[in-house]
PDB file of C-alpha atoms in Angstrom:
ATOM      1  CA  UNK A  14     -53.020 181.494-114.350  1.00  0.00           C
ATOM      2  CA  UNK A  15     -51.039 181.495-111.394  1.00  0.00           C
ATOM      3  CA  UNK A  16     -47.119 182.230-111.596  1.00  0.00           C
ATOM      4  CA  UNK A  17     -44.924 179.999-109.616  1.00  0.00           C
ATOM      5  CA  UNK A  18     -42.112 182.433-107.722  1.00  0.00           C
ATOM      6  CA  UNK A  19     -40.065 179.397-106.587  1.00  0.00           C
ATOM      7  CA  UNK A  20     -39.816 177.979-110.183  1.00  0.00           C
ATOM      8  CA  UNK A  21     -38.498 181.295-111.637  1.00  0.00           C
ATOM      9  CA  UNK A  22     -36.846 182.343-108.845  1.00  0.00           C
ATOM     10  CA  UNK A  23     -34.811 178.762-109.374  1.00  0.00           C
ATOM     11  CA  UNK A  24     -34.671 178.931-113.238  1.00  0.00           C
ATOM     12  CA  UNK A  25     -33.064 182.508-113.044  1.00  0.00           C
ATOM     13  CA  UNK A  26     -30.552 181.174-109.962  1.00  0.00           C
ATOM     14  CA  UNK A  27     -29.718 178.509-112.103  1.00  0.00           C
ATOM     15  CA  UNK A  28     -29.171 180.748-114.969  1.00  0.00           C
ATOM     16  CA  UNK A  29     -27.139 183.407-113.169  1.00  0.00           C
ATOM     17  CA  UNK A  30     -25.133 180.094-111.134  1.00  0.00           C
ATOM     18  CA  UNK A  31     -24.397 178.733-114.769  1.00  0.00           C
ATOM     19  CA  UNK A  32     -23.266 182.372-115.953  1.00  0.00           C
ATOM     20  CA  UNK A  33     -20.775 182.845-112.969  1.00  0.00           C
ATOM     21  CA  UNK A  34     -19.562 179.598-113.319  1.00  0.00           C
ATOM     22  CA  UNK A  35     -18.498 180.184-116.856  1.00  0.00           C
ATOM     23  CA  UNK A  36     -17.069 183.323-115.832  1.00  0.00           C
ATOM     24  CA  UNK A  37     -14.651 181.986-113.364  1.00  0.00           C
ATOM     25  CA  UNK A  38     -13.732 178.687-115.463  1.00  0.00           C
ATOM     26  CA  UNK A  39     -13.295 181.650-118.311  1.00  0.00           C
ATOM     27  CA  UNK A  40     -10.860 183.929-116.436  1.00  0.00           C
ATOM     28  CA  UNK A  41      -8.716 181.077-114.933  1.00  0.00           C
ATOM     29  CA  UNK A  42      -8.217 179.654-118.455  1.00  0.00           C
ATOM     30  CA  UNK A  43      -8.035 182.799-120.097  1.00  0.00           C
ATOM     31  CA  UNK A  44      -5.931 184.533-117.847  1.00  0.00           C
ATOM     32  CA  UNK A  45      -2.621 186.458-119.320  1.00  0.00           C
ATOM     33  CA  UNK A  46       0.180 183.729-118.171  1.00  0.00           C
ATOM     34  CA  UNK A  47       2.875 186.145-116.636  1.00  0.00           C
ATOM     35  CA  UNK A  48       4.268 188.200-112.919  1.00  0.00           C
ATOM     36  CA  UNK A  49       2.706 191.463-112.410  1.00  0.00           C
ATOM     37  CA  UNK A  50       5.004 194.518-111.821  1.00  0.00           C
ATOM     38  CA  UNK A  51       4.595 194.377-108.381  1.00  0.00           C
ATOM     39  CA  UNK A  52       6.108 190.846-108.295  1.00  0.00           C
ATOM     40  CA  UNK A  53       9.117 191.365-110.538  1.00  0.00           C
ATOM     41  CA  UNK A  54       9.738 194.467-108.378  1.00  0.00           C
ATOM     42  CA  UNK A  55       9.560 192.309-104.725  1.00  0.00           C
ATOM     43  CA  UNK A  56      12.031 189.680-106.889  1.00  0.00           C
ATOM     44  CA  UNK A  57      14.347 192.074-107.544  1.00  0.00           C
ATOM     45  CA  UNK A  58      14.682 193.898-104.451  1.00  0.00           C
ATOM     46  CA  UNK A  59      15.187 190.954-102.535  1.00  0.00           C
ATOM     47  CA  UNK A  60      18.058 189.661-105.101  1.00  0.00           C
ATOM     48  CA  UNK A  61      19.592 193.012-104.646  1.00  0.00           C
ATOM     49  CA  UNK A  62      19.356 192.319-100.656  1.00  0.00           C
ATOM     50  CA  UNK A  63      20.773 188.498-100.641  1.00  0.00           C
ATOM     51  CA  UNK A  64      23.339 189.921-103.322  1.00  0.00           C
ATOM     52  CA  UNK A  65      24.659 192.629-101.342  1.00  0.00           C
ATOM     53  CA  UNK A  66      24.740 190.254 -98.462  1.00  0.00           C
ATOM     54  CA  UNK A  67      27.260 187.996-100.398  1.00  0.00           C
ATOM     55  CA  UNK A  68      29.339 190.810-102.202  1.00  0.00           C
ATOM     56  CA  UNK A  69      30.100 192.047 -98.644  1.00  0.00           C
ATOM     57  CA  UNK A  70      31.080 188.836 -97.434  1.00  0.00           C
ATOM     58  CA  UNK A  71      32.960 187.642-100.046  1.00  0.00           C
ATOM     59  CA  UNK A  72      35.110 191.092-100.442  1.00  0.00           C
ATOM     60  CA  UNK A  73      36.297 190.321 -96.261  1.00  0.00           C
ATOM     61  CA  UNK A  74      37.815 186.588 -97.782  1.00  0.00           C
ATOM     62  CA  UNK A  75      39.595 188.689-100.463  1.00  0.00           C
ATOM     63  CA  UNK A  76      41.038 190.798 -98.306  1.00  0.00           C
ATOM     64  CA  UNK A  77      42.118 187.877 -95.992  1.00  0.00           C
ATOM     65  CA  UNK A  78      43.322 186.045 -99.278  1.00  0.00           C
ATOM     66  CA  UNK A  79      45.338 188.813-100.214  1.00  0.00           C
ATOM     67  CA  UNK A  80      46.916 189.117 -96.491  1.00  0.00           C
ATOM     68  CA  UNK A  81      47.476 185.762 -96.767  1.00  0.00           C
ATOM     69  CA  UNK A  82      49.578 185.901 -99.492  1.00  0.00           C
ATOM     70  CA  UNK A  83      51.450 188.762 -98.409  1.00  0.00           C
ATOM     71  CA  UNK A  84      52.529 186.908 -95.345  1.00  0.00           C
ATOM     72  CA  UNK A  85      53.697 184.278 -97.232  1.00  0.00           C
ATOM     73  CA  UNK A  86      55.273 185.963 -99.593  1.00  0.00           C
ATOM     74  CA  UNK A  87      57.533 187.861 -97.156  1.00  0.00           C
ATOM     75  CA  UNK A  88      58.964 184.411 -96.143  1.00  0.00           C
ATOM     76  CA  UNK A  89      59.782 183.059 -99.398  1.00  0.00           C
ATOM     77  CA  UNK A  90      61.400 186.455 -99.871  1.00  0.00           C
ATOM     78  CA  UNK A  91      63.123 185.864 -96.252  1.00  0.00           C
ATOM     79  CA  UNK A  92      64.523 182.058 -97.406  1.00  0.00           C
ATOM     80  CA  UNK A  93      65.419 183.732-101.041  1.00  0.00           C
ATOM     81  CA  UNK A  94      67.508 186.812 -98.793  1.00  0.00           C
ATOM     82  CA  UNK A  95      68.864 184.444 -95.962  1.00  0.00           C
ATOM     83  CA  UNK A  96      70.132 182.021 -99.860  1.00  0.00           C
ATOM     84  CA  UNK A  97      71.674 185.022-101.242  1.00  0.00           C
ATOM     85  CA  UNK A  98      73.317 185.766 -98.072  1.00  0.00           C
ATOM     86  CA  UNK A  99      75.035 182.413 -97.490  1.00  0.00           C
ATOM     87  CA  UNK A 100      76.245 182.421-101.382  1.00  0.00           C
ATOM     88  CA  UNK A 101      77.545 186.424-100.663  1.00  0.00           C
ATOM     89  CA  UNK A 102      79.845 187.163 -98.476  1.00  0.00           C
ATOM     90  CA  UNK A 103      77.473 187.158 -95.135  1.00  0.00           C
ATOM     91  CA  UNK A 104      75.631 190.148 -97.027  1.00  0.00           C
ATOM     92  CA  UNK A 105      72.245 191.130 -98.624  1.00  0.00           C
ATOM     93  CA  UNK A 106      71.270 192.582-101.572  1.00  0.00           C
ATOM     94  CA  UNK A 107      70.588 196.157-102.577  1.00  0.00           C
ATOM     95  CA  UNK A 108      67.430 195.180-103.975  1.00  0.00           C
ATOM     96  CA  UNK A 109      65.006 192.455-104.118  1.00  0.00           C
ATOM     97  CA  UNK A 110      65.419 192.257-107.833  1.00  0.00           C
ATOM     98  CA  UNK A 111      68.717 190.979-107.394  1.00  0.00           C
ATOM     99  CA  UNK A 112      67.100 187.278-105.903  1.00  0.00           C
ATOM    100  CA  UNK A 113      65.879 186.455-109.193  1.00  0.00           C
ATOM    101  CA  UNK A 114      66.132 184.475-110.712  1.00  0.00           C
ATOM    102  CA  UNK A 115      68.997 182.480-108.637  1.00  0.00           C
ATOM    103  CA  UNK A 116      67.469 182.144-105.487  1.00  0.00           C
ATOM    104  CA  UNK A 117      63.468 182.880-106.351  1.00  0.00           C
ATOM    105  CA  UNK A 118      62.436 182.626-109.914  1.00  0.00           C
ATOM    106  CA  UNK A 119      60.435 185.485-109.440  1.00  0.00           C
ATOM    107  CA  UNK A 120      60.046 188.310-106.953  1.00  0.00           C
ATOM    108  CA  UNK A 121      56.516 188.276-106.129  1.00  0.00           C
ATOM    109  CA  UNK A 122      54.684 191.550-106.190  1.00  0.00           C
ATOM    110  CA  UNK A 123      51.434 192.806-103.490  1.00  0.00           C
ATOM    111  CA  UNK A 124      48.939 191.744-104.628  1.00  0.00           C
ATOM    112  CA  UNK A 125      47.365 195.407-104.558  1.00  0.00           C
ATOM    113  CA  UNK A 126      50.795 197.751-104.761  1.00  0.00           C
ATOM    114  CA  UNK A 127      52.846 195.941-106.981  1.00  0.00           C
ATOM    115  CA  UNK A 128      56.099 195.714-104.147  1.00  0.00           C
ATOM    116  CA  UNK A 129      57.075 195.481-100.909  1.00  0.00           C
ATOM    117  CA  UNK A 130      59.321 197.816 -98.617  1.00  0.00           C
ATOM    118  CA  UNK A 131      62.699 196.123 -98.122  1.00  0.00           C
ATOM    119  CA  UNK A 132      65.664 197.815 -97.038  1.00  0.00           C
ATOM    120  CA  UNK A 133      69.125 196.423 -95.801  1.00  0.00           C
ATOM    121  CA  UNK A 134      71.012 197.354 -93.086  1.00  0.00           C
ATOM    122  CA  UNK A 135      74.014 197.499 -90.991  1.00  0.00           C
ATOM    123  CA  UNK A 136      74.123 195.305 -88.038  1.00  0.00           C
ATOM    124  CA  UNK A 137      73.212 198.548 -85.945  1.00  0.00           C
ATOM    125  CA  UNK A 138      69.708 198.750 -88.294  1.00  0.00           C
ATOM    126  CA  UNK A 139      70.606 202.378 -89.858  1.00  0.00           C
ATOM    127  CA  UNK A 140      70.121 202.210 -93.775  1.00  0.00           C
ATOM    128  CA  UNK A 141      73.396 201.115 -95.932  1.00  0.00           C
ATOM    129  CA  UNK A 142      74.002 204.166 -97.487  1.00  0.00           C
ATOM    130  CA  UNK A 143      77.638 204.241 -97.984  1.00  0.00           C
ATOM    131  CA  UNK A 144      79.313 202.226-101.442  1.00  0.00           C
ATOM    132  CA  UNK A 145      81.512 199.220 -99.168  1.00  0.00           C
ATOM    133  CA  UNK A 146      79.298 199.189 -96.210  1.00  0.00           C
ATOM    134  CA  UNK A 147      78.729 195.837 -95.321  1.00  0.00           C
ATOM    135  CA  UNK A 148      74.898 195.094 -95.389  1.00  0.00           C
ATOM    136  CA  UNK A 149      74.259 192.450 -92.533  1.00  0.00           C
ATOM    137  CA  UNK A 150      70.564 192.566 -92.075  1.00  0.00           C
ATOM    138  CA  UNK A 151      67.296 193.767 -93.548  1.00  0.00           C
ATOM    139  CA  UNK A 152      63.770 194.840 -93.122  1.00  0.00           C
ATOM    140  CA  UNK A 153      61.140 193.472 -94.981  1.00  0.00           C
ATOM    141  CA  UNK A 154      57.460 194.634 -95.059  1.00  0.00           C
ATOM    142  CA  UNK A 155      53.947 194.181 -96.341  1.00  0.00           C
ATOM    143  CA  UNK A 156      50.752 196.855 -95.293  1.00  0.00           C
ATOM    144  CA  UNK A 157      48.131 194.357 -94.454  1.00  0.00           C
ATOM    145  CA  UNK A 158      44.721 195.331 -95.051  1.00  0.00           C
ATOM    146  CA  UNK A 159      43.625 193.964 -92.233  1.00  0.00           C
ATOM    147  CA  UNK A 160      44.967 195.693 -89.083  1.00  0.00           C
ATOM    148  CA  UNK A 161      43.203 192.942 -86.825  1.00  0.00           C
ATOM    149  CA  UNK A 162      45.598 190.302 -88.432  1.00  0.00           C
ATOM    150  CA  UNK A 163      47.086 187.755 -85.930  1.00  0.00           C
ATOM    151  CA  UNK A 164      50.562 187.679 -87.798  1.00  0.00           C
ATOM    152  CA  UNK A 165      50.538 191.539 -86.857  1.00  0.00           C
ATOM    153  CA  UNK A 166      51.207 190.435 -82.728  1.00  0.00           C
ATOM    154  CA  UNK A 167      54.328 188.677 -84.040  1.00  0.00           C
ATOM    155  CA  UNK A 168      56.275 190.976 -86.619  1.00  0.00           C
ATOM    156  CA  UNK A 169      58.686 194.132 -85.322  1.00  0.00           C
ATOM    157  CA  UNK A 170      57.131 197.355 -84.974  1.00  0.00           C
ATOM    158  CA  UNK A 171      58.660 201.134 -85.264  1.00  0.00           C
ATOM    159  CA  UNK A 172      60.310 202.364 -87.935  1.00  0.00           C
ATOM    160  CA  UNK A 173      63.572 200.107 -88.657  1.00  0.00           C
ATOM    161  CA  UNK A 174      66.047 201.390 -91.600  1.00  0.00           C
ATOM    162  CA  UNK A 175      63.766 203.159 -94.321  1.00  0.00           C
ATOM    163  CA  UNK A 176      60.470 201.428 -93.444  1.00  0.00           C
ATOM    164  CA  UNK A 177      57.499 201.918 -91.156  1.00  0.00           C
ATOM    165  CA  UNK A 178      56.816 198.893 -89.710  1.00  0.00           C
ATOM    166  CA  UNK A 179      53.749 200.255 -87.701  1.00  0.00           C
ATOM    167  CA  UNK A 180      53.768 201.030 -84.030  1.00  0.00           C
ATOM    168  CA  UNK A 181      51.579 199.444 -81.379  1.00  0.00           C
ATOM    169  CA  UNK A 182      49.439 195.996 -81.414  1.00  0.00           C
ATOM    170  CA  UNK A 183      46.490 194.918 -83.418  1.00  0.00           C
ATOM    171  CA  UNK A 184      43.629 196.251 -83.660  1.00  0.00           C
ATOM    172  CA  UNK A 185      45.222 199.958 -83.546  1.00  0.00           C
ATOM    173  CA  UNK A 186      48.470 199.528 -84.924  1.00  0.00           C
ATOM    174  CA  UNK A 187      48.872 201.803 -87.969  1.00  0.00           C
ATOM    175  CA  UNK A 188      50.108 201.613 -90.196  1.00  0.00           C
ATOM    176  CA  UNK A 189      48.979 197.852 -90.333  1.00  0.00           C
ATOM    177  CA  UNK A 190      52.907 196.525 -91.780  1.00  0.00           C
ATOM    178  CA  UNK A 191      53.634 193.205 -91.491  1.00  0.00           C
ATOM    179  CA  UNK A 192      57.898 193.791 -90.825  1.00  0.00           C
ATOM    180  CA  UNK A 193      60.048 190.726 -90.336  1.00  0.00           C
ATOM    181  CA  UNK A 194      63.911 190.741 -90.233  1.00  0.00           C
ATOM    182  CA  UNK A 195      66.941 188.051 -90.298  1.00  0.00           C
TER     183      UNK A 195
END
């Protein structure tokens, strides 16, 4: 009796064809459904990266926010003084406190410091020390956190009564004040 290679070789292909078939159709429908560790950890690192990317972005619109305000808060503080001053005797107050809540229901604070730097002055800008000195201007200031600020090239700079208004032009002024007076 003569054995036939090509038959068994074919029955045992078949076989072994049948038996990695299985296999495969096995592990893809037995396979654990999940993200290996190397996965999660590519995920999360580049989460970290896009959220860092935001968080830094987003803290440079605070700080404009909160320069913004500033500004704006020294000129409603400006219209409250220039009020009080038309109602007083062509004088201004010894403290911003004393606006509210006639002429500004409230004295708004920095958004970061709590206050700003006021002081009043005579008309030749040297501090109103004296009890019956007549107080005919001011200085009123905010430190900006941003000393590239565009309202910085149109404030006063040097130091005017008690207050450092900065010295010098954006970028380098320092300190970055935002001064403004009557």
């Amino acid at each position: 009796m003569t054995y036939d290679y090509r038959i068994a070789r074919g029955v045992h292909s078949d076989i072994i064809r049948r038996l990695f078939a299985f296999n495969r159709l096995r592990m893809f429908t037995t396979r654990d459904r999940g993200f290996t560790l190397i996965e999660l950890l590519v995920v999360i690192a580049i989460i970290g990266i896009l959220s860092s990317v935001v968080l830094a972005s987003l803290n440079s619109a605070r700080k404009k926010g909160r320069d913004a305000r500033r500004i704006s808060d020294v000129k409603q503080l400006q219209l409250a003084l220039e009020l009080y001053y038309d109602n007083n005797s062509s004088e201004y107050p010894d403290a911003l406190s004393s606006l509210a809540p006639t002429y500004i229901s409230v004295v708004p604070a920095d958004p970061q410091s709590g206050e700003y730097s006021y002081d009043n002055l005579t008309s030749a800008n040297a501090a109103c020390s004296v009890a019956g000195q007549v107080c005919s201007s001011y200085v009123i200031g905010a430190t900006l956190e941003d000393t590239a600020n565009a309202a910085l090239n149109q404030d006063i700079d040097g130091t005017v009564g008690s207050v450092n208004c900065g010295t010098g032009t954006p970028p380098s002024e320092s300190p970055s004040t935002y001064c403004q007076q009557p």
